[in-house]
Coordinates of N, CA and C in Angstrom, one line a residue:
M117 N -41.9 -3.1 17.4 CA -40.8 -3.0 16.7 C -39.5 -3.7 17.2
N118 N -39.2 -4.6 16.2 CA -38.0 -5.6 16.7 C -36.7 -4.7 17.1
I119 N -35.8 -5.3 17.7 CA -34.1 -4.5 17.8 C -33.4 -4.1 16.0
K120 N -34.0 -5.1 15.5 CA -33.1 -4.8 14.4 C -33.7 -3.7 13.1
N121 N -34.6 -3.6 13.2 CA -35.7 -2.4 12.7 C -35.0 -1.3 13.4
I122 N -35.0 -1.2 14.7 CA -35.2 0.0 15.5 C -33.5 0.9 15.2
L123 N -32.3 -0.5 14.8 CA -31.3 0.2 14.7 C -31.4 0.5 13.2
L124 N -32.1 0.0 12.6 CA -32.1 0.7 11.2 C -32.5 2.2 10.9
Y125 N -33.7 2.1 11.8 CA -34.2 3.6 11.7 C -33.4 4.5 12.5
L126 N -32.5 4.0 13.2 CA -31.7 5.0 14.4 C -30.5 5.2 13.2
Y127 N -30.2 4.2 12.5 CA -29.3 4.5 11.8 C -29.4 5.9 10.6
L128 N -30.5 5.5 10.2 CA -31.5 6.7 9.0 C -31.7 7.9 9.8
V129 N -31.6 8.0 11.0 CA -31.9 9.2 11.6 C -30.6 10.0 12.0
V130 N -29.6 8.9 12.5 CA -28.3 9.5 12.7 C -27.7 10.2 11.7
L131 N -27.8 9.3 10.2 CA -27.7 9.8 9.0 C -28.1 11.4 8.7
A132 N -29.2 11.5 8.9 CA -30.3 12.6 8.4 C -29.5 13.8 9.2
A133 N -29.5 13.5 10.6 CA -29.3 14.5 11.8 C -27.3 14.9 11.2
D134 N -26.7 14.1 11.0 CA -25.5 14.3 10.6 C -25.7 15.6 9.5
L135 N -26.3 14.9 8.3 CA -26.5 15.7 7.2 C -27.2 17.4 7.4
L136 N -28.0 17.1 8.6 CA -28.5 18.4 8.6 C -27.4 19.1 9.6
V137 N -26.6 18.8 10.6 CA -25.5 19.6 11.0 C -24.4 20.0 10.1
I138 N -24.3 19.3 9.2 CA -23.4 19.6 8.2 C -23.6 20.7 7.3
H139 N -24.8 20.8 6.9 CA -25.9 21.7 6.3 C -25.6 23.3 6.8
F140 N -25.7 23.0 8.3 CA -25.9 24.2 9.1 C -24.3 24.6 9.6
N141 N -23.4 23.7 9.1 CA -22.2 24.0 9.4 C -21.9 23.9 11.2
W142 N -22.3 22.9 12.1 CA -22.4 23.0 13.5 C -21.3 21.5 13.4
F143 N -20.1 22.1 13.7 CA -19.3 20.8 13.7 C -19.0 20.3 15.0
N144 N -19.6 20.8 16.1 CA -19.8 20.2 17.4 C -20.7 18.8 17.1
G145 N -21.9 19.2 16.6 CA -23.0 18.5 16.3 C -22.6 17.0 15.5
E146 N -21.5 17.8 14.2 CA -21.1 16.7 13.5 C -20.2 15.6 14.0
V147 N -19.6 16.1 15.0 CA -18.6 15.3 15.8 C -19.4 14.2 16.6
V148 N -20.3 14.4 16.8 CA -21.4 13.5 17.7 C -22.3 12.7 16.8
F149 N -22.7 13.1 15.6 CA -23.4 12.5 14.9 C -22.6 11.4 14.0
K150 N -21.6 12.3 13.4 CA -20.7 11.4 12.6 C -20.1 10.1 13.3
S151 N -19.6 10.1 14.5 CA -19.2 9.4 15.2 C -20.0 8.5 15.6
A152 N -21.5 8.5 15.7 CA -22.0 7.4 16.1 C -22.6 6.3 15.0
L153 N -22.4 6.9 13.9 CA -23.1 6.2 12.7 C -22.3 5.1 12.4
M154 N -21.4 4.7 12.5 CA -20.6 3.4 11.9 C -21.1 2.8 13.3
P155 N -20.9 2.8 14.6 CA -21.3 2.1 15.7 C -22.8 1.4 15.5
V156 N -23.5 2.6 15.1 CA -25.0 2.2 15.1 C -25.2 1.1 13.5
L157 N -24.2 1.4 12.6 CA -24.6 0.3 11.8 C -23.6 -1.0 12.3
A158 N -22.8 -0.9 12.9 CA -21.8 -2.3 13.0 C -23.1 -3.0 14.0
G159 N -23.9 -2.5 14.9 CA -25.1 -2.9 16.0 C -25.8 -3.5 14.6
Y160 N -26.3 -3.0 13.9 CA -27.5 -3.4 13.0 C -26.8 -4.6 12.5
Y161 N -25.4 -4.6 12.2 CA -25.2 -5.9 11.4 C -24.8 -6.9 12.4
L162 N -24.8 -6.7 13.3 CA -24.2 -7.7 14.7 C -25.6 -8.7 15.0
I163 N -26.7 -7.6 15.2 CA -28.0 -8.6 15.5 C -28.8 -9.1 14.4
I164 N -28.4 -8.7 13.0 CA -29.2 -9.3 11.8 C -28.5 -10.4 11.5
S165 N -27.3 -10.4 11.9 CA -26.5 -11.8 11.2 C -26.5 -12.8 12.2
K166 N -26.9 -14.1 11.6 CA -27.4 -15.4 12.1 C -26.1 -16.4 12.7
N167 N -25.2 -16.3 12.1 CA -24.2 -17.4 12.4 C -22.4 -16.0 12.2
K168 N -22.4 -15.7 14.0 CA -21.2 -15.1 14.3 C -20.1 -15.8 13.9
K169 N -20.1 -16.9 13.7 CA -18.3 -17.5 13.8 C -18.0 -17.6 12.5
I170 N -18.3 -17.4 11.6 CA -17.6 -17.6 10.2 C -17.0 -16.3 10.2
R171 N -15.7 -16.6 9.4 CA -14.5 -15.7 9.2 C -15.1 -14.6 8.4
S172 N -16.0 -14.5 7.5 CA -16.7 -13.2 7.4 C -17.4 -11.9 8.0
F173 N -17.9 -12.5 9.1 CA -18.7 -11.8 10.2 C -17.8 -11.3 10.7
R174 N -16.5 -11.6 10.8 CA -15.5 -11.4 12.1 C -14.7 -10.1 11.1
L175 N -14.4 -10.7 10.3 CA -13.5 -9.3 9.5 C -14.4 -8.3 9.0
F176 N -15.5 -8.4 8.3 CA -16.7 -7.5 8.3 C -16.6 -6.5 9.4
G177 N -16.8 -7.0 10.6 CA -17.1 -6.2 11.6 C -15.9 -5.5 11.9
I178 N -14.8 -6.2 11.5 CA -13.5 -5.3 11.4 C -13.3 -4.0 10.6
A179 N -13.8 -4.3 9.4 CA -13.8 -3.1 8.5 C -15.0 -2.2 8.8
L180 N -16.0 -2.3 9.6 CA -16.7 -1.2 10.1 C -15.8 -0.7 11.0
I181 N -15.7 -1.2 12.2 CA -14.0 -0.7 12.9 C -13.8 0.4 12.3
L182 N -12.9 0.2 11.2 CA -11.7 0.6 11.1 C -12.6 1.5 9.6
A183 N -14.2 1.7 9.5 CA -14.4 3.1 8.9 C -14.7 3.9 9.5
W184 N -15.2 3.3 11.0 CA -15.6 4.6 12.4 C -14.3 5.1 12.2
L185 N -13.2 4.6 12.5 CA -11.8 4.9 12.7 C -11.6 6.2 11.7
G186 N -12.1 6.2 10.4 CA -11.7 7.0 9.1 C -12.9 7.7 9.3
D187 N -13.8 7.3 9.8 CA -14.6 9.0 9.9 C -14.3 9.9 10.6
V188 N -13.8 9.3 11.8 CA -13.1 10.1 13.3 C -11.9 11.3 12.8
F189 N -10.9 10.4 11.9 CA -9.8 11.3 11.7 C -10.4 12.0 10.5
L190 N -11.2 12.1 9.7 CA -11.5 12.8 8.7 C -12.4 13.9 9.0
L191 N -13.1 13.5 10.3 CA -13.3 15.0 10.9 C -12.5 16.2 11.1
F192 N -11.1 15.9 11.7 CA -10.4 16.6 11.6 C -9.5 17.0 10.7
S193 N -9.5 16.5 9.6 CA -8.6 16.5 8.6 C -8.2 18.0 7.8
P194 N -9.4 18.9 8.3 CA -9.0 20.4 8.0 C -8.3 20.9 8.8
L195 N -7.6 20.3 10.2 CA -6.7 21.0 10.7 C -5.3 20.9 10.4
N196 N -5.2 19.3 10.0 CA -4.0 18.8 9.7 C -3.8 17.6 8.7
D197 N -3.1 17.8 7.6 CA -3.1 16.7 6.4 C -2.6 15.3 6.9
M198 N -2.0 15.4 8.4 CA -1.7 13.7 8.9 C -3.3 13.0 9.1
Y199 N -4.1 13.7 9.8 CA -5.5 13.4 10.2 C -6.1 12.6 8.6
F200 N -5.9 13.7 7.4 CA -6.6 13.1 6.1 C -5.8 12.0 5.9
I201 N -4.3 11.7 5.7 CA -3.7 11.0 5.9 C -4.2 9.6 6.7
L202 N -4.4 9.6 7.9 CA -4.4 8.5 8.6 C -6.2 8.0 8.7
G203 N -7.1 9.0 7.9 CA -8.1 8.2 7.1 C -7.9 7.7 6.6
M204 N -7.7 8.1 5.5 CA -7.1 7.7 4.2 C -6.6 6.1 4.6
C205 N -5.8 5.8 5.2 CA -5.4 4.4 5.7 C -6.4 3.6 6.4
A206 N -7.2 3.9 7.1 CA -8.2 3.5 7.8 C -9.0 3.0 6.8
F207 N -9.5 4.0 5.7 CA -10.5 3.2 4.9 C -9.7 2.4 3.8
L208 N -8.6 2.7 3.4 CA -7.9 1.5 2.7 C -7.9 0.2 3.0
I209 N -7.6 0.1 4.2 CA -7.5 -1.3 4.8 C -8.9 -2.0 4.9
M210 N -9.8 -1.1 5.3 CA -11.3 -1.3 5.3 C -11.7 -1.9 3.6
Q211 N -11.4 -0.9 2.9 CA -11.5 -1.4 1.4 C -11.3 -2.8 0.9
L212 N -9.8 -3.1 1.5 CA -9.3 -4.5 1.0 C -9.9 -5.5 2.1
I213 N -10.2 -5.3 2.7 CA -11.1 -6.5 3.5 C -12.6 -6.5 3.1
Y214 N -13.1 -5.2 2.3 CA -14.4 -5.6 1.9 C -14.0 -6.4 0.9
A215 N -13.0 -6.2 0.1 CA -12.9 -6.7 -1.0 C -12.5 -8.5 -1.1
Y216 N -11.7 -8.8 0.2 CA -11.8 -10.2 0.7 C -13.0 -10.5 1.4
C217 N -14.1 -9.8 1.6 CA -15.1 -10.3 2.4 C -15.9 -10.8 1.2
F218 N -15.9 -9.9 0.0 CA -16.8 -10.1 -1.1 C -16.2 -11.5 -1.9
H219 N -15.1 -11.6 -1.8 CA -14.4 -13.0 -2.2 C -15.1 -14.2 -1.6
L220 N -15.1 -13.8 -0.2 CA -15.7 -15.3 0.7 C -16.9 -15.5 0.2
L221 N -17.8 -14.1 -0.1 CA -19.3 -14.4 0.1 C -19.4 -14.4 -1.7
R222 N -19.4 -15.7 -2.3 CA -19.8 -15.8 -3.6 C -19.7 -17.5 -3.7
T223 N -20.5 -17.8 -4.6 CA -20.5 -19.4 -4.9 C -19.1 -19.3 -6.3
D224 N -19.7 -20.4 -7.0 CA -18.5 -20.5 -8.5 C -19.3 -20.9 -9.3
N225 N -20.4 -20.2 -9.8 CA -20.8 -20.6 -10.7 C -20.9 -19.8 -12.1
S226 N -19.9 -19.5 -12.4 CA -19.4 -18.3 -13.6 C -19.9 -19.1 -14.8
T227 N -20.7 -18.3 -15.6 CA -20.9 -18.4 -17.0 C -20.3 -17.6 -18.2
L228 N -20.1 -17.9 -18.9 CA -19.6 -17.2 -20.0 C -20.5 -15.6 -20.3
L229 N -21.5 -15.6 -20.0 CA -22.2 -14.1 -20.1 C -21.7 -13.3 -18.8
N230 N -21.5 -14.2 -17.9 CA -21.2 -13.3 -16.5 C -19.9 -12.9 -16.4
N231 N -19.2 -13.8 -17.5 CA -18.0 -13.2 -17.4 C -17.8 -12.2 -18.4
R232 N -18.5 -12.2 -19.4 CA -18.4 -11.0 -20.3 C -18.9 -9.6 -19.5
F233 N -20.0 -9.9 -18.8 CA -20.3 -8.7 -17.8 C -19.3 -8.3 -16.8
I234 N -18.6 -9.2 -16.0 CA -17.6 -9.1 -15.1 C -16.5 -8.1 -16.1
H235 N -16.0 -9.0 -17.2 CA -14.9 -8.4 -17.6 C -15.0 -6.9 -18.1
T236 N -15.8 -6.6 -18.6 CA -16.4 -5.3 -19.3 C -16.4 -4.3 -18.3
R237 N -17.0 -4.7 -16.9 CA -17.2 -3.9 -15.9 C -15.7 -3.5 -15.4
M238 N -15.2 -4.5 -15.3 CA -13.8 -4.4 -14.5 C -12.9 -3.5 -15.2
V239 N -12.7 -3.6 -16.7 CA -12.1 -2.7 -17.7 C -12.7 -1.3 -17.3
M240 N -14.0 -1.0 -17.2 CA -14.7 0.3 -17.3 C -14.0 0.9 -15.8
V241 N -14.3 0.1 -14.6 CA -13.9 0.9 -13.5 C -12.3 1.2 -13.3
A242 N -11.6 0.0 -14.1 CA -10.0 0.4 -13.9 C -10.0 1.7 -14.7
L243 N -10.6 1.9 -16.3 CA -10.3 2.9 -16.7 C -10.9 4.4 -16.4
A244 N -11.8 4.4 -15.6 CA -12.4 5.3 -15.1 C -11.6 5.9 -13.7
L245 N -10.9 5.2 -12.9 CA -10.4 5.6 -11.8 C -9.0 5.7 -12.3
G246 N -8.5 5.3 -13.0 CA -7.4 5.6 -13.8 C -7.2 7.1 -14.4
A247 N -8.1 7.4 -14.9 CA -8.3 8.7 -15.6 C -8.6 10.0 -14.6
F248 N -9.3 9.4 -13.6 CA -9.8 10.3 -12.9 C -8.4 10.7 -11.8
Y249 N -7.9 9.7 -11.5 CA -6.6 9.7 -10.7 C -5.3 10.6 -11.5
Y250 N -5.3 10.6 -13.0 CA -4.7 11.5 -14.0 C -4.7 12.6 -13.9
V251 N -6.1 13.1 -13.7 CA -6.6 14.4 -13.7 C -6.0 15.1 -12.8
I252 N -6.2 14.6 -11.7 CA -6.3 15.3 -10.0 C -4.5 14.9 -9.7
A253 N -4.0 14.1 -10.1 CA -2.7 13.7 -9.4 C -1.8 15.1 -9.7
P254 N -1.7 16.2 -10.5 CA -1.1 17.2 -10.6 C -1.5 18.0 -9.3
Q255 N -2.4 18.0 -8.9 CA -3.0 19.1 -7.9 C -2.5 18.3 -6.4
M256 N -1.8 17.1 -6.4 CA -1.8 16.2 -4.9 C -0.5 16.6 -4.3
G257 N 0.6 16.9 -5.0 CA 1.6 17.4 -4.1 C 2.1 16.1 -3.6
N258 N 2.7 16.3 -2.4 CA 3.3 14.7 -1.7 C 2.3 13.8 -1.6
L259 N 1.0 14.0 -1.8 CA 0.1 12.8 -1.5 C 0.0 12.1 -2.6
K260 N 0.6 12.2 -3.8 CA 0.4 11.4 -4.9 C 0.6 9.5 -4.5
L261 N 1.7 9.2 -4.0 CA 1.6 7.7 -3.3 C 0.5 7.4 -2.7
P262 N 0.5 7.9 -1.3 CA -0.6 7.3 -0.7 C -2.2 7.5 -1.2
V263 N -2.7 8.3 -2.3 CA -3.7 8.7 -2.8 C -3.6 7.5 -4.1
G264 N -2.7 7.4 -4.9 CA -2.9 6.5 -5.8 C -3.0 4.9 -5.2
L265 N -2.6 4.7 -4.3 CA -2.6 3.4 -3.3 C -4.0 3.0 -3.0
Y266 N -4.6 4.3 -2.5 CA -6.2 4.1 -2.1 C -6.9 4.1 -3.1
V267 N -6.7 4.8 -4.5 CA -7.4 4.7 -5.9 C -7.2 3.1 -6.1
C268 N -6.0 2.3 -5.8 CA -6.3 1.0 -6.0 C -7.1 0.3 -5.4
A269 N -7.2 0.5 -4.0 CA -7.8 -0.4 -3.2 C -9.1 -0.2 -3.1
I270 N -9.5 1.1 -3.7 CA -11.1 1.3 -4.4 C -11.2 0.4 -5.2
A271 N -10.5 0.4 -6.6 CA -10.6 -0.3 -7.5 C -10.8 -2.4 -7.4
I272 N -9.9 -2.5 -6.4 CA -9.7 -3.9 -6.2 C -11.5 -4.2 -5.3
M273 N -11.8 -2.9 -4.7 CA -12.8 -3.6 -3.9 C -14.3 -3.7 -4.7
V274 N -14.1 -2.6 -5.6 CA -15.2 -2.7 -6.5 C -14.9 -3.6 -7.6
I275 N -14.0 -4.3 -8.0 CA -13.8 -5.7 -8.9 C -14.6 -6.5 -8.7
Y276 N -14.0 -6.7 -6.8 CA -14.3 -8.1 -6.3 C -16.0 -7.8 -6.0
A277 N -16.6 -6.6 -6.2 CA -18.1 -6.6 -6.0 C -18.8 -6.8 -7.2
I278 N -18.1 -6.6 -8.4 CA -18.4 -7.0 -9.5 C -18.5 -8.8 -10.2
K279 N -17.2 -9.3 -9.4 CA -16.9 -10.6 -9.5 C -18.4 -11.6 -8.6
R280 N -19.0 -10.9 -8.0 CA -20.0 -11.8 -7.5 C -21.0 -11.9 -8.2
R281 N -21.3 -11.3 -9.4 CA -22.2 -11.6 -10.0 C -22.5 -12.8 -10.3
G282 N -23.7 -13.3 -10.7 CA -24.2 -14.5 -10.9 C -23.8 -15.8 -9.7
N283 N -22.8 -15.2 -8.7 CA -22.5 -16.2 -7.7 C -22.9 -16.2 -6.4
T284 N -24.0 -15.3 -6.3 CA -25.1 -14.9 -4.9 C -26.5 -14.7 -5.7
T285 N -26.9 -13.9 -4.8 CA -28.7 -13.7 -5.1 C -28.3 -12.5 -5.7
E286 N -29.3 -12.1 -6.4 CA -29.3 -11.2 -7.4 C -29.6 -9.6 -6.6
K287 N -30.1 -9.8 -5.5 CA -30.4 -8.8 -4.6 C -29.2 -8.6 -4.0
S288 N -28.5 -9.6 -3.3 CA -27.4 -9.4 -2.8 C -26.3 -8.7 -3.8
F289 N -25.9 -9.1 -4.8 CA -25.3 -8.5 -5.7 C -25.3 -6.9 -6.2
T290 N -26.8 -6.9 -6.2 CA -26.8 -5.8 -6.5 C -26.7 -4.4 -5.7
L291 N -27.3 -4.7 -4.2 CA -26.7 -4.0 -3.4 C -25.4 -3.9 -2.7
V292 N -24.6 -4.9 -2.8 CA -23.2 -4.9 -2.6 C -22.1 -4.1 -4.0
Y293 N -22.9 -4.3 -4.9 CA -22.6 -3.7 -6.5 C -22.3 -2.0 -6.4
G294 N -24.1 -1.9 -5.9 CA -24.4 -0.6 -5.8 C -23.7 0.2 -4.7
G295 N -23.6 -0.6 -3.9 CA -23.0 0.4 -2.5 C -21.6 0.5 -3.2
A296 N -20.9 -0.3 -3.7 CA -19.5 -0.1 -3.8 C -19.3 1.1 -5.0
L297 N -20.2 0.9 -6.2 CA -20.2 2.2 -6.6 C -20.2 3.5 -6.1
I298 N -21.2 3.5 -5.5 CA -21.6 4.9 -4.6 C -20.7 5.4 -3.8
F299 N -19.7 4.0 -2.9 CA -19.1 4.4 -2.4 C -17.6 5.3 -2.9
M300 N -17.5 4.6 -4.4 CA -16.3 5.2 -5.0 C -17.0 6.9 -5.9
V301 N -18.0 6.9 -5.8 CA -18.5 8.4 -6.2 C -18.1 9.2 -4.9
S302 N -18.5 8.7 -3.8 CA -18.4 9.6 -2.8 C -16.8 9.8 -2.7
D303 N -16.0 9.1 -2.5 CA -14.9 9.3 -2.6 C -14.1 10.0 -3.7
G304 N -14.7 9.8 -4.6 CA -14.3 10.5 -5.8 C -14.9 12.1 -5.3
M305 N -15.6 12.3 -4.8 CA -15.8 14.0 -4.5 C -15.3 14.3 -3.6
I306 N -14.5 13.5 -2.5 CA -13.6 13.9 -1.5 C -12.7 14.7 -1.9
A307 N -12.2 13.8 -3.1 CA -10.9 14.1 -3.8 C -11.0 15.3 -4.3
V308 N -12.1 15.5 -5.1 CA -12.4 16.6 -6.3 C -12.1 17.8 -5.0
V309 N -12.8 17.8 -4.1 CA -13.0 18.9 -2.6 C -11.4 19.2 -2.3
K310 N -10.7 18.2 -2.0 CA -9.6 18.2 -1.4 C -8.5 19.0 -2.2
F311 N -8.5 18.2 -3.7 CA -7.4 18.4 -4.4 C -7.8 19.3 -5.9
M312 N -9.3 20.3 -5.8 CA -9.3 20.7 -7.1 C -10.5 21.6 -6.5
E313 N -11.5 21.8 -6.7 CA -12.4 22.8 -5.8 C -13.4 22.5 -5.3
D314 N -14.0 23.3 -4.4 CA -14.8 22.7 -3.8 C -16.2 23.1 -4.8
F315 N -17.5 22.5 -4.0 CA -18.6 22.7 -5.0 C -19.9 22.5 -3.9
N316 N -20.8 23.2 -4.5 CA -22.1 23.9 -3.3 C -22.9 22.2 -2.9
H317 N -22.9 22.3 -1.3 CA -23.2 21.5 -0.7 C -22.5 20.0 -1.0
S318 N -21.3 20.3 -1.1 CA -20.3 19.2 -1.1 C -20.3 18.3 0.2
R319 N -20.2 18.8 1.2 CA -19.9 17.8 2.5 C -21.4 17.1 2.6
V320 N -22.2 17.6 2.3 CA -23.6 17.1 2.5 C -24.1 16.0 1.3
L321 N -23.2 16.1 0.1 CA -23.6 15.0 -1.0 C -22.7 13.8 -0.4
I322 N -21.5 14.3 -0.1 CA -20.2 13.2 0.2 C -20.8 12.2 1.5
M323 N -21.4 12.7 2.4 CA -22.1 12.0 3.6 C -23.0 11.0 3.5
L324 N -23.9 12.0 2.5 CA -25.2 11.3 2.1 C -24.7 10.2 1.1
T325 N -23.9 10.2 0.0 CA -23.7 8.8 -0.7 C -22.6 7.8 0.4
Y326 N -22.0 8.2 1.0 CA -21.2 7.3 2.1 C -22.3 6.6 2.7
G327 N -23.1 6.9 3.5 CA -23.7 6.8 4.3 C -24.8 5.4 3.6
I328 N -25.4 5.9 2.4 CA -25.9 4.9 1.6 C -25.3 3.9 1.4
A329 N -24.0 4.3 0.7 CA -22.9 3.1 0.3 C -22.8 1.9 1.3
Q330 N -22.6 2.6 2.3 CA -22.3 1.6 3.6 C -23.6 0.7 4.2
L331 N -24.7 1.6 4.0 CA -25.7 0.4 4.2 C -26.3 -0.1 3.5
L332 N -26.1 -0.2 2.2 CA -26.2 -1.3 1.0 C -25.3 -2.3 1.2
I333 N -24.3 -1.8 1.3 CA -23.2 -3.0 1.3 C -23.5 -4.1 2.5
V334 N -23.7 -3.5 3.4 CA -24.1 -4.0 4.9 C -25.0 -5.3 4.5
R335 N -26.4 -4.7 4.1 CA -27.4 -5.8 3.6 C -27.1 -6.5 2.4
G336 N -26.3 -6.0 1.4 CA -26.1 -7.0 0.7 C -25.6 -8.1 1.4
V337 N -24.1 -7.8 2.0 CA -23.7 -9.1 3.0 C -24.4 -10.0 3.8
Y338 N -25.1 -9.5 4.3 CA -26.1 -10.1 5.4 C -27.0 -11.0 4.4
L339 N -27.6 -10.7 2.9 CA -28.6 -11.1 2.1 C -27.7 -12.7 1.7
H340 N -26.1 -12.5 1.7 CA -25.9 -13.5 1.1 C -25.7 -14.7 1.9
Q341 N -25.0 -14.0 3.4 CA -25.1 -15.2 4.5 C -26.3 -15.8 4.8
K342 N -27.1 -15.1 4.7 CA -28.9 -15.8 4.8 C -29.2 -16.5 3.9
A343 N -28.6 -16.4 2.7 CA -29.5 -17.0 1.7 C -28.7 -18.8 1.7
Y344 N -27.2 -18.6 1.9 CA -26.4 -19.6 1.6 C -26.0 -20.3 3.0
H345 N -26.1 -19.5 3.9 CA -25.6 -20.5 5.1 C -24.2 -20.7 5.2
T346 N -23.4 -19.5 4.6 CA -22.0 -19.8 4.3 C -21.3 -20.5 5.4
S347 N -20.2 -21.1 5.6 CA -19.4 -21.5 6.6 C -17.9 -20.3 6.5
K348 N -17.9 -19.8 5.4 CA -16.6 -18.7 5.0 C -16.6 -17.3 5.9

């Protein structure tokens, strides 16, 4: 078994272990496994990427580091809202870097059909996020502005994932777009729990969707770099 497969399976094992300790509410175990998740994924991305000199590789690596910081901060968010804000800031910057990487990792083969798909999905995402923010905003108190900015960052990230339609391989588009949507759902569940009401197995579902989303995005980015040998 080669190193890239070992790291892929290790990521899945760490994610499964994290879900297990979350289910049994073992905080010390969650600190270990959640803190290990993004470093393992970053190692996997480092190994599978062929061209490590391009801008998108370096930026994407920085985004994964920010995701790791966000994970660590959010671990301690129940203790103090400041950790929640720091985690949100880390993920906000990560979302914007992801969006820029999605912009770099595309060709310029727009067609009328693709443009219709893109514009329709962009409007749907904007309306969905706007409506969601409108519903939860009354519960946010002093966090309305930072959460509003974060919602905008999510929208930008998902929109740039959508804009890759027809400008990359079908598989790369599907993985990145799917990952971005799942990421949006995961963050939506965090907001529901934080500002509205907890629900059964919420933390397990949040972590599961987050872990899947990150892996899909990494795989989709890699497949574009592999297919087009991009210099960006």
